[in-house]
C-alpha cells in the first residue's frame, strides 16, 4: 500500500501487510492517518468527516492512496487507487479502469471503523444509526441504492412543494405516490436486513460481555407499523402541509439499543458502550460473511482505551475468528500483542509510527527491522476474503506523483 500526502504522511509505503496490522506510537504520530488512508481507498473520504483540503498535507495540491485488493470478485489482487485534490474532486481507478461513482468503489472494499466517533451509534442522533443500517443493506441488497436515491429525490421535491405553501394538489399527489413506492421499498429492505442482523448482534455481545443480559435491538421503521407507507402519508398530509415538510417515513427510522427496557446509552458505562459498538460493527461483518459477501476490513483506532485487558482480548478473539483483515492502532507495541490470540505470529504485521514516518517491526521485538528500500514484498491474500495486499513497487516510482498508477 502506498500513501502520499495524507495529513502528516508525506510518502509512506507499507510492505508485508498481513491479516492483522498493528500501528503503534505516540499520540499525533500519524497512526490514525494511516487508518484514514485505508478508509479513503475504500470510501473516497475520511471517516473524520473533514473536508478534502484538511486531509491533504498542508502546502500540497492533492493526496494519493494506492493498494492492491483481493476479493471474491478478484481472486488475484488488483490495483486500486484514489486521488483527491483540494477542491474535493476525486479520480478513482480499479484495475486501471476509471470508476464513475463512489458507489462502485464502495462495493470493492467494504471498510468498518471502530473509533471514538462510533459511540454515536448509542449516544448520537438517529441519523448515525440510519447510516449504520444503510451501510449494511447496501452491501447485501443490490436494489437498495436505486430505491434510496429515488426516495431522496422524491422527498426533496415533496418538501420543496410543502415549504412553498402554494401548490396544485395533483402535483403534490405525483410526488407523494412516488415517495410511497420508494419509501415502502426502503422500509422492506431495512426490515429484512435488521431481522438478520439482530440475532447476530445478540450472539456476539453475549460473547463479548456475558454480564449484559437482556440487551436487544429494536427497529423503528419511521411510521405506524399497522399502516402501509402510502396510508401513513395520506393520514399525515394535512400536518405536512401545515408544517411544511414530510413528517413520516424512512427518513425517521431508528434502531434502539435497549437493556431491560431502558436505553443502553443511559445505563451502560463507557467501557460497556464500547463493547456494544464493537458488537454492532462485528455483527455486520458476520452477516456479510454468512451471506457469501466479501469480508469487511476493520479499522480500529485505539482499541485498548476504555476496555480492560480481558474484554479487549475478547474483541480481538472475535476479530480473529472472523478472519477479517484488521488495521489497528495503539500507543505501546505490547498493547495488542498481549490481547491478540496466539496463532504463531505469522499473520501479524507491526509498524512503529513516529512523526509521519512508518517503520516495520518484528512482532515481539523492540528493535525496528531495517528494510531494503524498494524491496519487493509478497502480497498476503486471505482466501475467499477481501483485503489489501503489499505493494511491491519502489518508493521512488511514486515520489511527487500526483496521479494514480495503473
Short mmCIF file of C-alpha atoms in Angstrom, two decimals:
data_model
loop_
_atom_site.label_atom_id
_atom_site.label_comp_id
_atom_site.label_asym_id
_atom_site.label_seq_id
_atom_site.Cartn_x
_atom_site.Cartn_y
_atom_site.Cartn_z
CA UNK A 1 0.00 0.00 0.00
CA UNK A 2 1.28 3.47 -0.92
CA UNK A 3 0.14 6.63 0.90
CA UNK A 4 1.12 10.04 -0.45
CA UNK A 5 0.37 13.40 1.15
CA UNK A 6 -2.33 12.33 3.63
CA UNK A 7 -2.06 14.72 6.60
CA UNK A 8 1.47 14.26 8.03
CA UNK A 9 2.14 11.14 5.92
CA UNK A 10 4.05 12.65 3.02
CA UNK A 11 5.33 9.42 1.50
CA UNK A 12 4.65 6.08 3.17
CA UNK A 13 4.95 2.62 1.69
CA UNK A 14 3.51 -0.29 3.66
CA UNK A 15 5.00 -3.60 2.62
CA UNK A 16 4.17 -7.02 4.01
CA UNK A 17 0.66 -6.18 5.19
CA UNK A 18 -0.96 -9.15 6.90
CA UNK A 19 -4.29 -10.16 8.30
CA UNK A 20 -3.57 -8.18 11.47
CA UNK A 21 -1.72 -4.87 11.04
CA UNK A 22 -0.74 -3.02 14.20
CA UNK A 23 0.42 0.60 14.15
CA UNK A 24 1.82 1.87 17.44
CA UNK A 25 3.39 5.12 18.54
CA UNK A 26 2.75 8.33 20.48
CA UNK A 27 -0.31 10.49 20.01
CA UNK A 28 -0.09 12.73 16.96
CA UNK A 29 2.43 10.49 15.20
CA UNK A 30 0.17 9.65 12.24
CA UNK A 31 -1.35 6.31 13.28
CA UNK A 32 -4.94 7.42 12.74
CA UNK A 33 -3.96 8.99 9.42
CA UNK A 34 -2.99 5.52 8.18
CA UNK A 35 -6.49 4.29 9.01
CA UNK A 36 -7.88 7.36 7.23
CA UNK A 37 -5.88 6.45 4.13
CA UNK A 38 -7.36 2.94 4.05
CA UNK A 39 -10.83 4.44 4.54
CA UNK A 40 -10.15 6.89 1.72
CA UNK A 41 -9.23 3.99 -0.55
CA UNK A 42 -12.48 2.18 0.26
CA UNK A 43 -14.94 5.07 0.73
CA UNK A 44 -13.35 8.04 -1.11
CA UNK A 45 -13.48 10.14 2.07
CA UNK A 46 -12.12 10.38 5.59
CA UNK A 47 -14.08 8.90 8.48
CA UNK A 48 -13.34 12.10 10.41
CA UNK A 49 -15.87 13.88 8.23
CA UNK A 50 -13.44 16.63 7.43
CA UNK A 51 -13.00 18.33 4.08
CA UNK A 52 -10.60 17.05 1.46
CA UNK A 53 -8.45 20.13 2.00
CA UNK A 54 -7.79 19.27 5.66
CA UNK A 55 -6.99 15.66 4.72
CA UNK A 56 -4.28 16.70 2.25
CA UNK A 57 -0.80 17.53 3.53
CA UNK A 58 -0.50 21.28 4.06
CA UNK A 59 1.04 23.08 1.12
CA UNK A 60 0.35 20.32 -1.41
CA UNK A 61 -2.33 20.06 -4.09
CA UNK A 62 -3.61 16.52 -3.67
CA UNK A 63 -3.28 13.18 -1.93
CA UNK A 64 -2.97 9.71 -3.46
CA UNK A 65 -3.59 6.29 -1.93
CA UNK A 66 -2.80 3.11 -3.83
CA UNK A 67 -3.15 -0.55 -2.87
CA UNK A 68 -3.90 -4.00 -4.18
CA UNK A 69 -7.21 -5.58 -3.27
CA UNK A 70 -8.29 -9.20 -3.34
CA UNK A 71 -11.93 -10.24 -3.09
CA UNK A 72 -14.34 -12.94 -4.26
CA UNK A 73 -14.68 -10.92 -7.46
CA UNK A 74 -10.89 -10.60 -7.78
CA UNK A 75 -9.15 -13.78 -6.57
CA UNK A 76 -5.85 -12.26 -7.68
CA UNK A 77 -5.03 -8.84 -6.19
CA UNK A 78 -5.94 -5.93 -8.46
CA UNK A 79 -4.52 -2.40 -8.27
CA UNK A 80 -6.85 0.14 -6.74
CA UNK A 81 -6.18 3.85 -6.25
CA UNK A 82 -7.73 7.19 -5.46
CA UNK A 83 -6.53 10.74 -5.92
CA UNK A 84 -8.27 13.69 -4.23
CA UNK A 85 -7.38 17.34 -4.68
CA UNK A 86 -8.06 20.37 -2.53
CA UNK A 87 -11.27 21.17 -4.43
CA UNK A 88 -12.71 17.81 -3.37
CA UNK A 89 -12.58 16.27 -6.85
CA UNK A 90 -11.61 12.60 -6.96
CA UNK A 91 -10.20 10.22 -9.53
CA UNK A 92 -10.79 6.56 -8.72
CA UNK A 93 -9.36 3.58 -10.56
CA UNK A 94 -9.73 -0.16 -10.06
CA UNK A 95 -7.70 -2.45 -12.28
CA UNK A 96 -6.78 0.55 -14.43
CA UNK A 97 -10.44 1.39 -15.13
CA UNK A 98 -11.78 4.77 -14.06
CA UNK A 99 -14.89 4.45 -11.89
CA UNK A 100 -17.83 6.77 -12.41
CA UNK A 101 -19.18 6.86 -8.86
CA UNK A 102 -18.21 6.33 -5.24
CA UNK A 103 -20.87 3.60 -5.02
CA UNK A 104 -18.84 1.48 -7.45
CA UNK A 105 -15.78 1.95 -5.26
CA UNK A 106 -17.52 1.03 -2.00
CA UNK A 107 -18.54 -2.33 -3.43
CA UNK A 108 -14.89 -3.29 -3.90
CA UNK A 109 -13.58 -2.62 -0.39
CA UNK A 110 -16.12 -2.60 2.48
CA UNK A 111 -14.49 -0.96 5.49
CA UNK A 112 -15.77 -0.68 9.06
CA UNK A 113 -14.45 1.88 11.55
CA UNK A 114 -14.37 1.46 15.32
CA UNK A 115 -13.21 4.68 16.96
CA UNK A 116 -14.35 7.36 19.40
CA UNK A 117 -16.99 8.60 16.93
CA UNK A 118 -18.56 5.13 16.86
CA UNK A 119 -20.19 5.87 20.22
CA UNK A 120 -22.68 7.93 18.18
CA UNK A 121 -24.38 4.62 17.41
CA UNK A 122 -25.58 4.70 21.02
CA UNK A 123 -25.48 8.32 22.12
CA UNK A 124 -25.87 10.22 18.85
CA UNK A 125 -28.84 11.29 16.76
CA UNK A 126 -30.90 8.72 14.79
CA UNK A 127 -29.10 9.70 11.58
CA UNK A 128 -25.96 7.90 12.77
CA UNK A 129 -27.91 4.68 13.25
CA UNK A 130 -29.66 5.04 9.89
CA UNK A 131 -26.27 5.40 8.18
CA UNK A 132 -25.08 2.29 10.01
CA UNK A 133 -28.16 0.35 8.90
CA UNK A 134 -27.99 1.58 5.30
CA UNK A 135 -24.29 0.68 5.03
CA UNK A 136 -25.22 -2.91 5.76
CA UNK A 137 -28.27 -3.01 3.49
CA UNK A 138 -26.22 -1.55 0.62
CA UNK A 139 -23.73 -4.40 0.82
CA UNK A 140 -26.29 -7.24 0.83
CA UNK A 141 -29.20 -5.88 -1.26
CA UNK A 142 -28.23 -4.75 -4.75
CA UNK A 143 -31.58 -2.99 -5.32
CA UNK A 144 -31.21 -0.77 -2.27
CA UNK A 145 -29.13 2.03 -3.77
CA UNK A 146 -31.55 2.74 -6.62
CA UNK A 147 -34.52 2.97 -4.26
CA UNK A 148 -32.58 5.06 -1.73
CA UNK A 149 -31.61 7.57 -4.42
CA UNK A 150 -35.17 7.66 -5.73
CA UNK A 151 -36.52 8.28 -2.23
CA UNK A 152 -34.07 11.13 -1.65
CA UNK A 153 -35.16 12.82 -4.90
CA UNK A 154 -38.84 12.41 -4.10
CA UNK A 155 -38.73 13.68 -0.54
CA UNK A 156 -36.62 16.66 -1.59
CA UNK A 157 -39.17 17.67 -4.22
CA UNK A 158 -42.16 16.99 -1.96
CA UNK A 159 -40.68 19.05 0.87
CA UNK A 160 -39.93 21.87 -1.57
CA UNK A 161 -43.59 21.96 -2.58
CA UNK A 162 -44.72 21.82 1.05
CA UNK A 163 -42.44 24.70 2.05
CA UNK A 164 -43.72 26.98 -0.70
CA UNK A 165 -47.25 26.56 0.61
CA UNK A 166 -48.92 27.15 -2.76
CA UNK A 167 -49.26 24.09 -4.92
CA UNK A 168 -51.63 22.16 -7.07
CA UNK A 169 -52.99 19.11 -5.31
CA UNK A 170 -52.24 16.98 -8.36
CA UNK A 171 -48.56 17.99 -8.29
CA UNK A 172 -48.22 17.03 -4.63
CA UNK A 173 -50.02 13.75 -5.33
CA UNK A 174 -47.48 12.80 -8.01
CA UNK A 175 -44.53 13.16 -5.64
CA UNK A 176 -46.45 11.52 -2.80
CA UNK A 177 -47.18 8.42 -4.89
CA UNK A 178 -43.55 8.08 -5.96
CA UNK A 179 -42.40 8.68 -2.40
CA UNK A 180 -44.75 5.98 -1.13
CA UNK A 181 -43.33 3.40 -3.54
CA UNK A 182 -39.65 4.08 -2.87
CA UNK A 183 -40.19 4.58 0.87
CA UNK A 184 -42.03 1.28 1.20
CA UNK A 185 -39.20 -0.49 -0.62
CA UNK A 186 -36.60 1.08 1.68
CA UNK A 187 -38.59 0.02 4.70
CA UNK A 188 -38.79 -3.57 3.48
CA UNK A 189 -35.08 -3.78 2.69
CA UNK A 190 -34.14 -2.33 6.07
CA UNK A 191 -36.54 -4.57 7.96
CA UNK A 192 -35.32 -7.72 6.21
CA UNK A 193 -31.71 -6.78 6.92
CA UNK A 194 -32.41 -5.91 10.56
CA UNK A 195 -34.11 -9.26 11.16
CA UNK A 196 -30.90 -10.99 10.12
CA UNK A 197 -28.62 -8.55 11.95
CA UNK A 198 -30.30 -8.55 15.37
CA UNK A 199 -29.70 -12.22 16.31
CA UNK A 200 -26.07 -11.97 15.24
CA UNK A 201 -25.65 -8.91 17.44
CA UNK A 202 -27.14 -10.74 20.43
CA UNK A 203 -24.85 -13.71 19.84
CA UNK A 204 -21.74 -11.53 19.58
CA UNK A 205 -22.48 -9.30 22.58
CA UNK A 206 -23.11 -12.40 24.69
CA UNK A 207 -19.54 -13.46 23.92
CA UNK A 208 -18.04 -10.03 24.48
CA UNK A 209 -19.97 -9.16 27.64
CA UNK A 210 -21.90 -12.10 29.15
CA UNK A 211 -22.91 -9.88 32.08
CA UNK A 212 -25.04 -7.67 29.83
CA UNK A 213 -28.11 -9.89 29.87
CA UNK A 214 -31.28 -8.57 28.31
CA UNK A 215 -29.55 -6.41 25.69
CA UNK A 216 -31.58 -6.19 22.48
CA UNK A 217 -32.09 -4.15 19.31
CA UNK A 218 -35.44 -2.68 18.29
CA UNK A 219 -36.13 -1.35 14.80
CA UNK A 220 -38.45 1.60 14.24
CA UNK A 221 -39.34 1.97 10.56
CA UNK A 222 -40.43 5.61 10.79
CA UNK A 223 -44.21 5.27 10.55
CA UNK A 224 -47.06 3.39 12.22
CA UNK A 225 -46.41 -0.34 11.84
CA UNK A 226 -50.13 -1.01 11.42
CA UNK A 227 -50.20 1.07 8.21
CA UNK A 228 -48.57 0.75 4.83
CA UNK A 229 -46.47 3.77 3.90
CA UNK A 230 -48.97 5.16 1.39
CA UNK A 231 -51.68 5.21 4.07
CA UNK A 232 -49.32 6.80 6.59
CA UNK A 233 -48.56 9.60 4.12
CA UNK A 234 -52.24 10.10 3.39
CA UNK A 235 -53.06 10.37 7.10
CA UNK A 236 -50.30 12.93 7.67
CA UNK A 237 -50.84 15.14 4.61
CA UNK A 238 -52.62 17.95 6.49
CA UNK A 239 -49.88 18.12 9.12
CA UNK A 240 -47.24 18.04 6.37
CA UNK A 241 -48.87 20.99 4.58
CA UNK A 242 -49.21 22.93 7.82
CA UNK A 243 -45.62 22.32 8.95
CA UNK A 244 -44.01 22.44 5.51
CA UNK A 245 -42.20 19.10 5.43
CA UNK A 246 -42.79 15.33 5.35
CA UNK A 247 -43.19 14.04 8.90
CA UNK A 248 -43.38 10.31 8.42
CA UNK A 249 -41.26 7.78 6.57
CA UNK A 250 -37.87 6.05 6.33
CA UNK A 251 -36.12 9.38 6.99
CA UNK A 252 -37.29 8.97 10.61
CA UNK A 253 -36.23 5.34 11.04
CA UNK A 254 -34.11 4.39 14.05
CA UNK A 255 -32.55 1.48 15.90
CA UNK A 256 -32.98 1.46 19.66
CA UNK A 257 -30.39 -0.40 21.74
CA UNK A 258 -32.22 -1.48 24.88
CA UNK A 259 -31.31 -3.30 28.07
CA UNK A 260 -34.10 -4.49 30.32
CA UNK A 261 -36.50 -1.96 28.85
CA UNK A 262 -34.19 1.07 29.09
CA UNK A 263 -31.93 2.78 26.56
CA UNK A 264 -28.47 1.27 26.79
CA UNK A 265 -26.85 4.70 26.42
CA UNK A 266 -28.49 5.80 29.68
CA UNK A 267 -27.38 2.84 31.79
CA UNK A 268 -24.11 1.41 30.46
CA UNK A 269 -20.61 2.53 31.38
CA UNK A 270 -18.26 3.89 28.74
CA UNK A 271 -16.46 0.56 28.52
CA UNK A 272 -19.73 -1.36 28.17
CA UNK A 273 -20.86 1.05 25.47
CA UNK A 274 -17.67 0.37 23.54
CA UNK A 275 -18.36 -3.37 23.68
CA UNK A 276 -21.87 -2.76 22.31
CA UNK A 277 -20.44 -0.63 19.50
CA UNK A 278 -17.93 -3.37 18.66
CA UNK A 279 -20.74 -5.94 18.62
CA UNK A 280 -22.80 -3.79 16.25
CA UNK A 281 -19.90 -3.46 13.81
CA UNK A 282 -18.84 -7.10 14.08
CA UNK A 283 -22.42 -8.29 13.54
CA UNK A 284 -22.50 -6.51 10.18
CA UNK A 285 -19.26 -8.15 9.11
CA UNK A 286 -20.52 -11.55 10.26
CA UNK A 287 -23.74 -11.15 8.28
CA UNK A 288 -21.85 -10.26 5.11
CA UNK A 289 -19.59 -13.27 5.53
CA UNK A 290 -22.52 -15.60 6.24
CA UNK A 291 -24.20 -14.47 3.02
CA UNK A 292 -21.09 -15.16 0.97
CA UNK A 293 -20.24 -11.49 0.55
CA UNK A 294 -16.77 -10.05 1.00
CA UNK A 295 -15.27 -9.85 4.45
CA UNK A 296 -15.03 -6.37 5.92
CA UNK A 297 -11.72 -4.66 6.54
CA UNK A 298 -11.82 -3.32 10.10
CA UNK A 299 -10.12 -0.06 11.07
CA UNK A 300 -9.83 0.05 14.85
CA UNK A 301 -8.43 3.21 16.42
CA UNK A 302 -7.03 2.82 19.94
CA UNK A 303 -8.80 -0.39 20.92
CA UNK A 304 -7.30 -0.58 24.45
CA UNK A 305 -8.89 2.70 25.56
CA UNK A 306 -11.99 2.22 27.77
CA UNK A 307 -11.53 -1.57 27.81
CA UNK A 308 -9.80 -3.73 30.39
CA UNK A 309 -7.45 -6.42 29.15
CA UNK A 310 -9.99 -9.26 29.40
CA UNK A 311 -12.63 -7.51 27.30
CA UNK A 312 -10.06 -6.20 24.82
CA UNK A 313 -8.87 -9.77 24.34
CA UNK A 314 -12.44 -10.92 23.63
CA UNK A 315 -12.82 -8.31 20.90
CA UNK A 316 -9.53 -9.48 19.36
CA UNK A 317 -10.59 -13.13 19.59
CA UNK A 318 -13.79 -12.39 17.69
CA UNK A 319 -11.96 -10.40 15.02
CA UNK A 320 -9.51 -13.28 14.62
CA UNK A 321 -12.31 -15.88 14.41
CA UNK A 322 -13.98 -13.86 11.63
CA UNK A 323 -10.72 -13.92 9.64
CA UNK A 324 -11.21 -10.24 8.94
CA UNK A 325 -8.29 -8.10 7.94
CA UNK A 326 -7.64 -5.56 10.67
CA UNK A 327 -5.76 -2.27 10.80
CA UNK A 328 -5.44 -1.35 14.46
CA UNK A 329 -3.68 1.42 16.38
CA UNK A 330 -2.35 1.64 19.92
CA UNK A 331 0.24 3.54 21.95
CA UNK A 332 2.61 0.76 23.00
CA UNK A 333 3.84 -2.17 20.95
CA UNK A 334 2.68 -4.70 23.54
CA UNK A 335 -0.86 -3.30 23.79
CA UNK A 336 -2.22 -5.50 21.00
CA UNK A 337 0.39 -8.26 21.16
CA UNK A 338 -0.86 -9.33 24.57
CA UNK A 339 -4.53 -9.09 23.53
CA UNK A 340 -4.43 -10.89 20.19
CA UNK A 341 -4.85 -14.68 20.36
CA UNK A 342 -1.61 -16.55 19.82
CA UNK A 343 -1.51 -18.00 16.30
CA UNK A 344 2.23 -18.27 15.84
CA UNK A 345 2.56 -14.60 14.86
CA UNK A 346 2.59 -15.39 11.12
CA UNK A 347 -0.48 -13.25 10.42
CA UNK A 348 0.58 -10.16 12.39
CA UNK A 349 2.45 -7.25 10.83
CA UNK A 350 3.64 -4.50 13.14
CA UNK A 351 4.69 -0.94 12.37
CA UNK A 352 6.13 1.82 14.52
CA UNK A 353 4.83 5.30 13.64
CA UNK A 354 6.72 8.44 14.63
CA UNK A 355 6.19 11.95 13.22
CA UNK A 356 4.71 10.70 9.95
CA UNK A 357 7.35 8.01 9.39
CA UNK A 358 6.45 4.33 9.46
CA UNK A 359 8.91 1.54 10.19
CA UNK A 360 8.24 -2.19 10.13
CA UNK A 361 8.91 -4.04 13.39
CA UNK A 362 9.17 -7.76 14.05
CA UNK A 363 6.28 -8.71 16.38
CA UNK A 364 7.62 -9.45 19.85
CA UNK A 365 10.82 -7.47 19.33
CA UNK A 366 11.72 -3.98 20.49
CA UNK A 367 14.14 -3.12 17.68
CA UNK A 368 12.72 -1.86 14.36
CA UNK A 369 13.52 -4.11 11.45
CA UNK A 370 15.65 -2.45 8.81
CA UNK A 371 14.16 -2.87 5.37
CA UNK A 372 15.78 -2.52 1.98
CA UNK A 373 14.37 0.46 0.04
CA UNK A 374 12.37 -0.74 -2.91
CA UNK A 375 12.46 -4.36 -1.79
CA UNK A 376 9.50 -6.29 -3.20
CA UNK A 377 7.01 -7.75 -0.77
CA UNK A 378 4.86 -10.80 -1.28
CA UNK A 379 1.18 -9.84 -1.04
CA UNK A 380 -0.78 -11.52 1.72
CA UNK A 381 -4.08 -12.75 0.32
CA UNK A 382 -6.82 -14.09 2.54
CA UNK A 383 -8.66 -16.97 0.86
CA UNK A 384 -12.23 -16.01 -0.05
CA UNK A 385 -11.77 -12.73 1.77
CA UNK A 386 -11.17 -9.15 0.77
CA UNK A 387 -8.15 -7.28 1.94
CA UNK A 388 -5.26 -5.10 0.99
CA UNK A 389 -2.02 -6.71 -0.06
CA UNK A 390 1.51 -5.39 -0.06
CA UNK A 391 2.52 -3.08 -2.87
CA UNK A 392 5.73 -4.36 -4.45
CA UNK A 393 6.99 -1.18 -6.11
CA UNK A 394 9.99 1.04 -5.43
CA UNK A 395 9.12 4.17 -3.43
CA UNK A 396 10.97 6.33 -5.95
CA UNK A 397 8.34 5.49 -8.56
CA UNK A 398 5.78 7.49 -6.56
CA UNK A 399 7.92 10.41 -5.46
CA UNK A 400 5.93 13.64 -6.01
CA UNK A 401 3.38 11.66 -8.00
CA UNK A 402 0.04 13.39 -8.45
CA UNK A 403 -1.77 10.70 -10.41
CA UNK A 404 -2.92 7.16 -9.84
CA UNK A 405 -0.67 4.50 -11.26
CA UNK A 406 -2.38 1.92 -13.42
#
